[in-house]
Amino acid sequence: MQIRWVAFTAAITLGVLLLASLFYQEQAKAAPLERDLAAVPGVAAVQVERDAGRWHVRVQLGAVDLLPATYRELRDRADRRLGPDRYELELVDRRTPELEEAFYQVSYFVEEGRTRGDYAEAARQVEAAGRRLGLDRARLYVDAEFVYLELVRGDGVLYAVMPLRPQPEVTAR
């Protein structure tokens, strides 16, 4: 009877220690990453959580000078702390209903650019549409991996980051 009690106590203690160790490891990654990302210019707030074995990094952006540079810096820092492809990076902006409507109006040009590969024309179309819609800024940026859309009006900002090439659609047969 005495041995069972000792074994039971040891198992419970080991379980508690393992859970505490896992919690500490999670916090040991999350807190430094939050500090690293908060130091990037234009970042207003950062929240790092782990859910179902995957990291979720939520970054609230204020005004940024160059969206692609900011996004790359955020990804580089998260890659160093968590590892590439081990997290989801979500940008939180200050979008307004007017900016959301503008997004839908320029999204055709963005998708056409992604499909045809003519990003220079897509950027011109986005800027022209932004002027027609009375936006302070409507910019389309492209790098080797992503297409970035930035729409600004007053204090409102809408940021969208999309893969450079659209994903192939899956159809049922």
JSON list of C-alpha atoms in Angstrom, two decimals:
[
{"chain": "A", "resi": 1, "resn": "MET", "atom": "CA", "xyz": [0.00, 0.00, 0.00]},
{"chain": "A", "resi": 2, "resn": "GLN", "atom": "CA", "xyz": [2.84, 2.36, 0.92]},
{"chain": "A", "resi": 3, "resn": "ILE", "atom": "CA", "xyz": [4.55, 1.81, -2.48]},
{"chain": "A", "resi": 4, "resn": "ARG", "atom": "CA", "xyz": [1.33, 2.62, -4.38]},
{"chain": "A", "resi": 5, "resn": "TRP", "atom": "CA", "xyz": [0.96, 5.87, -2.48]},
{"chain": "A", "resi": 6, "resn": "VAL", "atom": "CA", "xyz": [4.56, 6.87, -3.24]},
{"chain": "A", "resi": 7, "resn": "ALA", "atom": "CA", "xyz": [4.13, 5.95, -6.93]},
{"chain": "A", "resi": 8, "resn": "PHE", "atom": "CA", "xyz": [0.88, 7.92, -7.13]},
{"chain": "A", "resi": 9, "resn": "THR", "atom": "CA", "xyz": [2.45, 10.97, -5.48]},
{"chain": "A", "resi": 10, "resn": "ALA", "atom": "CA", "xyz": [5.48, 10.76, -7.76]},
{"chain": "A", "resi": 11, "resn": "ALA", "atom": "CA", "xyz": [3.25, 10.54, -10.86]},
{"chain": "A", "resi": 12, "resn": "ILE", "atom": "CA", "xyz": [1.18, 13.55, -9.80]},
{"chain": "A", "resi": 13, "resn": "THR", "atom": "CA", "xyz": [4.33, 15.55, -8.99]},
{"chain": "A", "resi": 14, "resn": "LEU", "atom": "CA", "xyz": [5.88, 14.64, -12.34]},
{"chain": "A", "resi": 15, "resn": "GLY", "atom": "CA", "xyz": [2.68, 15.67, -14.16]},
{"chain": "A", "resi": 16, "resn": "VAL", "atom": "CA", "xyz": [2.56, 19.04, -12.40]},
{"chain": "A", "resi": 17, "resn": "LEU", "atom": "CA", "xyz": [6.24, 19.65, -13.12]},
{"chain": "A", "resi": 18, "resn": "LEU", "atom": "CA", "xyz": [5.79, 18.78, -16.81]},
{"chain": "A", "resi": 19, "resn": "LEU", "atom": "CA", "xyz": [2.83, 21.15, -17.12]},
{"chain": "A", "resi": 20, "resn": "ALA", "atom": "CA", "xyz": [4.76, 23.92, -15.37]},
{"chain": "A", "resi": 21, "resn": "SER", "atom": "CA", "xyz": [7.72, 23.31, -17.68]},
{"chain": "A", "resi": 22, "resn": "LEU", "atom": "CA", "xyz": [5.51, 23.52, -20.78]},
{"chain": "A", "resi": 23, "resn": "PHE", "atom": "CA", "xyz": [3.90, 26.71, -19.53]},
{"chain": "A", "resi": 24, "resn": "TYR", "atom": "CA", "xyz": [7.30, 28.22, -18.80]},
{"chain": "A", "resi": 25, "resn": "GLN", "atom": "CA", "xyz": [8.58, 27.28, -22.28]},
{"chain": "A", "resi": 26, "resn": "GLU", "atom": "CA", "xyz": [5.54, 28.93, -23.87]},
{"chain": "A", "resi": 27, "resn": "GLN", "atom": "CA", "xyz": [6.09, 32.12, -21.88]},
{"chain": "A", "resi": 28, "resn": "ALA", "atom": "CA", "xyz": [9.84, 32.00, -22.53]},
{"chain": "A", "resi": 29, "resn": "LYS", "atom": "CA", "xyz": [9.10, 32.25, -26.27]},
{"chain": "A", "resi": 30, "resn": "ALA", "atom": "CA", "xyz": [6.09, 34.58, -26.20]},
{"chain": "A", "resi": 31, "resn": "ALA", "atom": "CA", "xyz": [7.39, 37.39, -23.98]},
{"chain": "A", "resi": 32, "resn": "PRO", "atom": "CA", "xyz": [10.70, 38.03, -25.81]},
{"chain": "A", "resi": 33, "resn": "LEU", "atom": "CA", "xyz": [8.94, 37.84, -29.18]},
{"chain": "A", "resi": 34, "resn": "GLU", "atom": "CA", "xyz": [6.37, 40.39, -28.04]},
{"chain": "A", "resi": 35, "resn": "ARG", "atom": "CA", "xyz": [9.20, 42.73, -27.00]},
{"chain": "A", "resi": 36, "resn": "ASP", "atom": "CA", "xyz": [11.06, 42.17, -30.29]},
{"chain": "A", "resi": 37, "resn": "LEU", "atom": "CA", "xyz": [8.02, 42.89, -32.43]},
{"chain": "A", "resi": 38, "resn": "ALA", "atom": "CA", "xyz": [6.93, 45.89, -30.36]},
{"chain": "A", "resi": 39, "resn": "ALA", "atom": "CA", "xyz": [10.30, 47.50, -31.17]},
{"chain": "A", "resi": 40, "resn": "VAL", "atom": "CA", "xyz": [9.56, 47.52, -34.92]},
{"chain": "A", "resi": 41, "resn": "PRO", "atom": "CA", "xyz": [8.66, 51.07, -36.05]},
{"chain": "A", "resi": 42, "resn": "GLY", "atom": "CA", "xyz": [4.92, 51.47, -36.61]},
{"chain": "A", "resi": 43, "resn": "VAL", "atom": "CA", "xyz": [3.90, 48.65, -34.26]},
{"chain": "A", "resi": 44, "resn": "ALA", "atom": "CA", "xyz": [1.29, 49.79, -31.73]},
{"chain": "A", "resi": 45, "resn": "ALA", "atom": "CA", "xyz": [0.65, 46.49, -29.90]},
{"chain": "A", "resi": 46, "resn": "VAL", "atom": "CA", "xyz": [1.58, 42.80, -30.04]},
{"chain": "A", "resi": 47, "resn": "GLN", "atom": "CA", "xyz": [-0.14, 39.68, -28.76]},
{"chain": "A", "resi": 48, "resn": "VAL", "atom": "CA", "xyz": [1.42, 36.21, -29.02]},
{"chain": "A", "resi": 49, "resn": "GLU", "atom": "CA", "xyz": [-0.59, 33.10, -28.17]},
{"chain": "A", "resi": 50, "resn": "ARG", "atom": "CA", "xyz": [-0.34, 29.40, -28.78]},
{"chain": "A", "resi": 51, "resn": "ASP", "atom": "CA", "xyz": [-3.44, 27.52, -29.83]},
{"chain": "A", "resi": 52, "resn": "ALA", "atom": "CA", "xyz": [-3.65, 23.87, -30.86]},
{"chain": "A", "resi": 53, "resn": "GLY", "atom": "CA", "xyz": [0.13, 23.63, -31.20]},
{"chain": "A", "resi": 54, "resn": "ARG", "atom": "CA", "xyz": [0.45, 26.64, -33.51]},
{"chain": "A", "resi": 55, "resn": "TRP", "atom": "CA", "xyz": [1.57, 30.16, -32.63]},
{"chain": "A", "resi": 56, "resn": "HIS", "atom": "CA", "xyz": [-0.72, 33.06, -33.41]},
{"chain": "A", "resi": 57, "resn": "VAL", "atom": "CA", "xyz": [1.07, 36.41, -33.62]},
{"chain": "A", "resi": 58, "resn": "ARG", "atom": "CA", "xyz": [-1.25, 39.41, -33.73]},
{"chain": "A", "resi": 59, "resn": "VAL", "atom": "CA", "xyz": [0.35, 42.77, -34.52]},
{"chain": "A", "resi": 60, "resn": "GLN", "atom": "CA", "xyz": [-1.55, 46.04, -34.40]},
{"chain": "A", "resi": 61, "resn": "LEU", "atom": "CA", "xyz": [0.00, 48.51, -36.80]},
{"chain": "A", "resi": 62, "resn": "GLY", "atom": "CA", "xyz": [-0.16, 52.26, -36.75]},
{"chain": "A", "resi": 63, "resn": "ALA", "atom": "CA", "xyz": [1.22, 54.31, -39.61]},
{"chain": "A", "resi": 64, "resn": "VAL", "atom": "CA", "xyz": [4.18, 52.64, -41.31]},
{"chain": "A", "resi": 65, "resn": "ASP", "atom": "CA", "xyz": [6.57, 54.18, -43.81]},
{"chain": "A", "resi": 66, "resn": "LEU", "atom": "CA", "xyz": [6.84, 51.15, -46.07]},
{"chain": "A", "resi": 67, "resn": "LEU", "atom": "CA", "xyz": [4.49, 48.20, -45.51]},
{"chain": "A", "resi": 68, "resn": "PRO", "atom": "CA", "xyz": [6.66, 45.52, -47.19]},
{"chain": "A", "resi": 69, "resn": "ALA", "atom": "CA", "xyz": [9.71, 46.45, -45.10]},
{"chain": "A", "resi": 70, "resn": "THR", "atom": "CA", "xyz": [7.67, 46.41, -41.89]},
{"chain": "A", "resi": 71, "resn": "TYR", "atom": "CA", "xyz": [6.07, 43.07, -42.75]},
{"chain": "A", "resi": 72, "resn": "ARG", "atom": "CA", "xyz": [9.43, 41.49, -43.64]},
{"chain": "A", "resi": 73, "resn": "GLU", "atom": "CA", "xyz": [10.94, 42.73, -40.37]},
{"chain": "A", "resi": 74, "resn": "LEU", "atom": "CA", "xyz": [8.03, 41.27, -38.39]},
{"chain": "A", "resi": 75, "resn": "ARG", "atom": "CA", "xyz": [8.37, 37.92, -40.19]},
{"chain": "A", "resi": 76, "resn": "ASP", "atom": "CA", "xyz": [12.16, 37.84, -39.78]},
{"chain": "A", "resi": 77, "resn": "ARG", "atom": "CA", "xyz": [11.90, 38.43, -36.04]},
{"chain": "A", "resi": 78, "resn": "ALA", "atom": "CA", "xyz": [9.11, 35.86, -35.61]},
{"chain": "A", "resi": 79, "resn": "ASP", "atom": "CA", "xyz": [11.06, 33.34, -37.72]},
{"chain": "A", "resi": 80, "resn": "ARG", "atom": "CA", "xyz": [14.11, 33.75, -35.46]},
{"chain": "A", "resi": 81, "resn": "ARG", "atom": "CA", "xyz": [12.11, 33.22, -32.26]},
{"chain": "A", "resi": 82, "resn": "LEU", "atom": "CA", "xyz": [9.54, 30.62, -33.34]},
{"chain": "A", "resi": 83, "resn": "GLY", "atom": "CA", "xyz": [10.90, 29.11, -36.55]},
{"chain": "A", "resi": 84, "resn": "PRO", "atom": "CA", "xyz": [9.64, 29.58, -40.11]},
{"chain": "A", "resi": 85, "resn": "ASP", "atom": "CA", "xyz": [6.11, 28.33, -40.85]},
{"chain": "A", "resi": 86, "resn": "ARG", "atom": "CA", "xyz": [5.42, 27.69, -37.16]},
{"chain": "A", "resi": 87, "resn": "TYR", "atom": "CA", "xyz": [3.10, 30.65, -36.70]},
{"chain": "A", "resi": 88, "resn": "GLU", "atom": "CA", "xyz": [0.37, 32.73, -38.27]},
{"chain": "A", "resi": 89, "resn": "LEU", "atom": "CA", "xyz": [1.04, 36.46, -38.52]},
{"chain": "A", "resi": 90, "resn": "GLU", "atom": "CA", "xyz": [-2.08, 38.64, -38.38]},
{"chain": "A", "resi": 91, "resn": "LEU", "atom": "CA", "xyz": [-1.94, 42.37, -39.02]},
{"chain": "A", "resi": 92, "resn": "VAL", "atom": "CA", "xyz": [-4.54, 44.46, -37.22]},
{"chain": "A", "resi": 93, "resn": "ASP", "atom": "CA", "xyz": [-5.17, 47.86, -38.75]},
{"chain": "A", "resi": 94, "resn": "ARG", "atom": "CA", "xyz": [-7.59, 50.75, -38.25]},
{"chain": "A", "resi": 95, "resn": "ARG", "atom": "CA", "xyz": [-9.96, 50.02, -41.11]},
{"chain": "A", "resi": 96, "resn": "THR", "atom": "CA", "xyz": [-13.17, 51.94, -41.57]},
{"chain": "A", "resi": 97, "resn": "PRO", "atom": "CA", "xyz": [-16.29, 51.04, -43.58]},
{"chain": "A", "resi": 98, "resn": "GLU", "atom": "CA", "xyz": [-15.12, 53.48, -46.28]},
{"chain": "A", "resi": 99, "resn": "LEU", "atom": "CA", "xyz": [-11.75, 51.76, -46.53]},
{"chain": "A", "resi": 100, "resn": "GLU", "atom": "CA", "xyz": [-13.38, 48.34, -46.66]},
{"chain": "A", "resi": 101, "resn": "GLU", "atom": "CA", "xyz": [-15.56, 49.53, -49.54]},
{"chain": "A", "resi": 102, "resn": "ALA", "atom": "CA", "xyz": [-12.47, 50.94, -51.27]},
{"chain": "A", "resi": 103, "resn": "PHE", "atom": "CA", "xyz": [-10.74, 47.58, -50.76]},
{"chain": "A", "resi": 104, "resn": "TYR", "atom": "CA", "xyz": [-13.54, 45.79, -52.60]},
{"chain": "A", "resi": 105, "resn": "GLN", "atom": "CA", "xyz": [-13.40, 48.33, -55.41]},
{"chain": "A", "resi": 106, "resn": "VAL", "atom": "CA", "xyz": [-9.64, 47.95, -55.95]},
{"chain": "A", "resi": 107, "resn": "SER", "atom": "CA", "xyz": [-9.46, 44.20, -55.29]},
{"chain": "A", "resi": 108, "resn": "TYR", "atom": "CA", "xyz": [-10.27, 43.47, -58.94]},
{"chain": "A", "resi": 109, "resn": "PHE", "atom": "CA", "xyz": [-7.10, 45.29, -60.01]},
{"chain": "A", "resi": 110, "resn": "VAL", "atom": "CA", "xyz": [-5.05, 43.45, -57.40]},
{"chain": "A", "resi": 111, "resn": "GLU", "atom": "CA", "xyz": [-6.38, 40.04, -58.45]},
{"chain": "A", "resi": 112, "resn": "GLU", "atom": "CA", "xyz": [-5.87, 40.85, -62.11]},
{"chain": "A", "resi": 113, "resn": "GLY", "atom": "CA", "xyz": [-2.27, 41.78, -61.34]},
{"chain": "A", "resi": 114, "resn": "ARG", "atom": "CA", "xyz": [-1.75, 38.54, -59.41]},
{"chain": "A", "resi": 115, "resn": "THR", "atom": "CA", "xyz": [-3.24, 36.48, -62.22]},
{"chain": "A", "resi": 116, "resn": "ARG", "atom": "CA", "xyz": [-1.54, 38.18, -65.16]},
{"chain": "A", "resi": 117, "resn": "GLY", "atom": "CA", "xyz": [1.65, 39.24, -63.42]},
{"chain": "A", "resi": 118, "resn": "ASP", "atom": "CA", "xyz": [1.32, 42.86, -64.57]},
{"chain": "A", "resi": 119, "resn": "TYR", "atom": "CA", "xyz": [1.84, 44.50, -61.19]},
{"chain": "A", "resi": 120, "resn": "ALA", "atom": "CA", "xyz": [2.89, 47.86, -62.60]},
{"chain": "A", "resi": 121, "resn": "GLU", "atom": "CA", "xyz": [-0.49, 48.27, -64.28]},
{"chain": "A", "resi": 122, "resn": "ALA", "atom": "CA", "xyz": [-2.28, 46.98, -61.18]},
{"chain": "A", "resi": 123, "resn": "ALA", "atom": "CA", "xyz": [-0.44, 49.56, -59.04]},
{"chain": "A", "resi": 124, "resn": "ARG", "atom": "CA", "xyz": [-1.42, 52.35, -61.44]},
{"chain": "A", "resi": 125, "resn": "GLN", "atom": "CA", "xyz": [-5.05, 51.23, -61.36]},
{"chain": "A", "resi": 126, "resn": "VAL", "atom": "CA", "xyz": [-5.08, 51.04, -57.55]},
{"chain": "A", "resi": 127, "resn": "GLU", "atom": "CA", "xyz": [-3.61, 54.54, -57.23]},
{"chain": "A", "resi": 128, "resn": "ALA", "atom": "CA", "xyz": [-6.09, 55.96, -59.77]},
{"chain": "A", "resi": 129, "resn": "ALA", "atom": "CA", "xyz": [-9.01, 54.28, -57.99]},
{"chain": "A", "resi": 130, "resn": "GLY", "atom": "CA", "xyz": [-7.74, 55.65, -54.67]},
{"chain": "A", "resi": 131, "resn": "ARG", "atom": "CA", "xyz": [-7.75, 59.18, -56.06]},
{"chain": "A", "resi": 132, "resn": "ARG", "atom": "CA", "xyz": [-11.29, 58.71, -57.44]},
{"chain": "A", "resi": 133, "resn": "LEU", "atom": "CA", "xyz": [-12.45, 57.44, -54.05]},
{"chain": "A", "resi": 134, "resn": "GLY", "atom": "CA", "xyz": [-10.86, 60.35, -52.17]},
{"chain": "A", "resi": 135, "resn": "LEU", "atom": "CA", "xyz": [-8.24, 58.30, -50.33]},
{"chain": "A", "resi": 136, "resn": "ASP", "atom": "CA", "xyz": [-5.14, 59.97, -48.95]},
{"chain": "A", "resi": 137, "resn": "ARG", "atom": "CA", "xyz": [-3.05, 57.03, -50.16]},
{"chain": "A", "resi": 138, "resn": "ALA", "atom": "CA", "xyz": [-3.68, 53.87, -52.18]},
{"chain": "A", "resi": 139, "resn": "ARG", "atom": "CA", "xyz": [-0.53, 51.86, -52.81]},
{"chain": "A", "resi": 140, "resn": "LEU", "atom": "CA", "xyz": [0.22, 48.43, -54.15]},
{"chain": "A", "resi": 141, "resn": "TYR", "atom": "CA", "xyz": [3.64, 46.93, -53.43]},
{"chain": "A", "resi": 142, "resn": "VAL", "atom": "CA", "xyz": [5.13, 43.66, -54.65]},
{"chain": "A", "resi": 143, "resn": "ASP", "atom": "CA", "xyz": [8.12, 41.61, -53.56]},
{"chain": "A", "resi": 144, "resn": "ALA", "atom": "CA", "xyz": [9.27, 38.06, -54.27]},
{"chain": "A", "resi": 145, "resn": "GLU", "atom": "CA", "xyz": [6.63, 36.50, -51.99]},
{"chain": "A", "resi": 146, "resn": "PHE", "atom": "CA", "xyz": [3.73, 38.87, -51.41]},
{"chain": "A", "resi": 147, "resn": "VAL", "atom": "CA", "xyz": [1.49, 41.60, -52.77]},
{"chain": "A", "resi": 148, "resn": "TYR", "atom": "CA", "xyz": [0.84, 44.40, -50.25]},
{"chain": "A", "resi": 149, "resn": "LEU", "atom": "CA", "xyz": [-2.09, 46.79, -50.38]},
{"chain": "A", "resi": 150, "resn": "GLU", "atom": "CA", "xyz": [-2.20, 49.95, -48.28]},
{"chain": "A", "resi": 151, "resn": "LEU", "atom": "CA", "xyz": [-5.27, 52.21, -48.22]},
{"chain": "A", "resi": 152, "resn": "VAL", "atom": "CA", "xyz": [-5.30, 55.35, -46.06]},
{"chain": "A", "resi": 153, "resn": "ARG", "atom": "CA", "xyz": [-7.97, 57.94, -45.39]},
{"chain": "A", "resi": 154, "resn": "GLY", "atom": "CA", "xyz": [-7.70, 60.29, -42.43]},
{"chain": "A", "resi": 155, "resn": "ASP", "atom": "CA", "xyz": [-6.91, 58.23, -39.33]},
{"chain": "A", "resi": 156, "resn": "GLY", "atom": "CA", "xyz": [-8.10, 55.02, -40.97]},
{"chain": "A", "resi": 157, "resn": "VAL", "atom": "CA", "xyz": [-5.65, 52.52, -42.46]},
{"chain": "A", "resi": 158, "resn": "LEU", "atom": "CA", "xyz": [-6.29, 49.21, -44.20]},
{"chain": "A", "resi": 159, "resn": "TYR", "atom": "CA", "xyz": [-3.40, 46.82, -44.78]},
{"chain": "A", "resi": 160, "resn": "ALA", "atom": "CA", "xyz": [-3.70, 43.60, -46.79]},
{"chain": "A", "resi": 161, "resn": "VAL", "atom": "CA", "xyz": [-0.93, 41.10, -47.50]},
{"chain": "A", "resi": 162, "resn": "MET", "atom": "CA", "xyz": [-1.57, 38.37, -50.06]},
{"chain": "A", "resi": 163, "resn": "PRO", "atom": "CA", "xyz": [0.60, 35.63, -51.58]},
{"chain": "A", "resi": 164, "resn": "LEU", "atom": "CA", "xyz": [2.22, 36.77, -54.82]},
{"chain": "A", "resi": 165, "resn": "ARG", "atom": "CA", "xyz": [0.61, 34.00, -56.84]},
{"chain": "A", "resi": 166, "resn": "PRO", "atom": "CA", "xyz": [-3.01, 33.00, -56.26]},
{"chain": "A", "resi": 167, "resn": "GLN", "atom": "CA", "xyz": [-3.49, 29.50, -54.90]},
{"chain": "A", "resi": 168, "resn": "PRO", "atom": "CA", "xyz": [-4.92, 27.04, -57.43]},
{"chain": "A", "resi": 169, "resn": "GLU", "atom": "CA", "xyz": [-8.56, 26.30, -56.81]},
{"chain": "A", "resi": 170, "resn": "VAL", "atom": "CA", "xyz": [-9.66, 22.78, -56.05]},
{"chain": "A", "resi": 171, "resn": "THR", "atom": "CA", "xyz": [-12.77, 21.60, -57.83]},
{"chain": "A", "resi": 172, "resn": "ALA", "atom": "CA", "xyz": [-14.81, 18.50, -57.15]},
{"chain": "A", "resi": 173, "resn": "ARG", "atom": "CA", "xyz": [-15.50, 15.96, -59.87]}
]
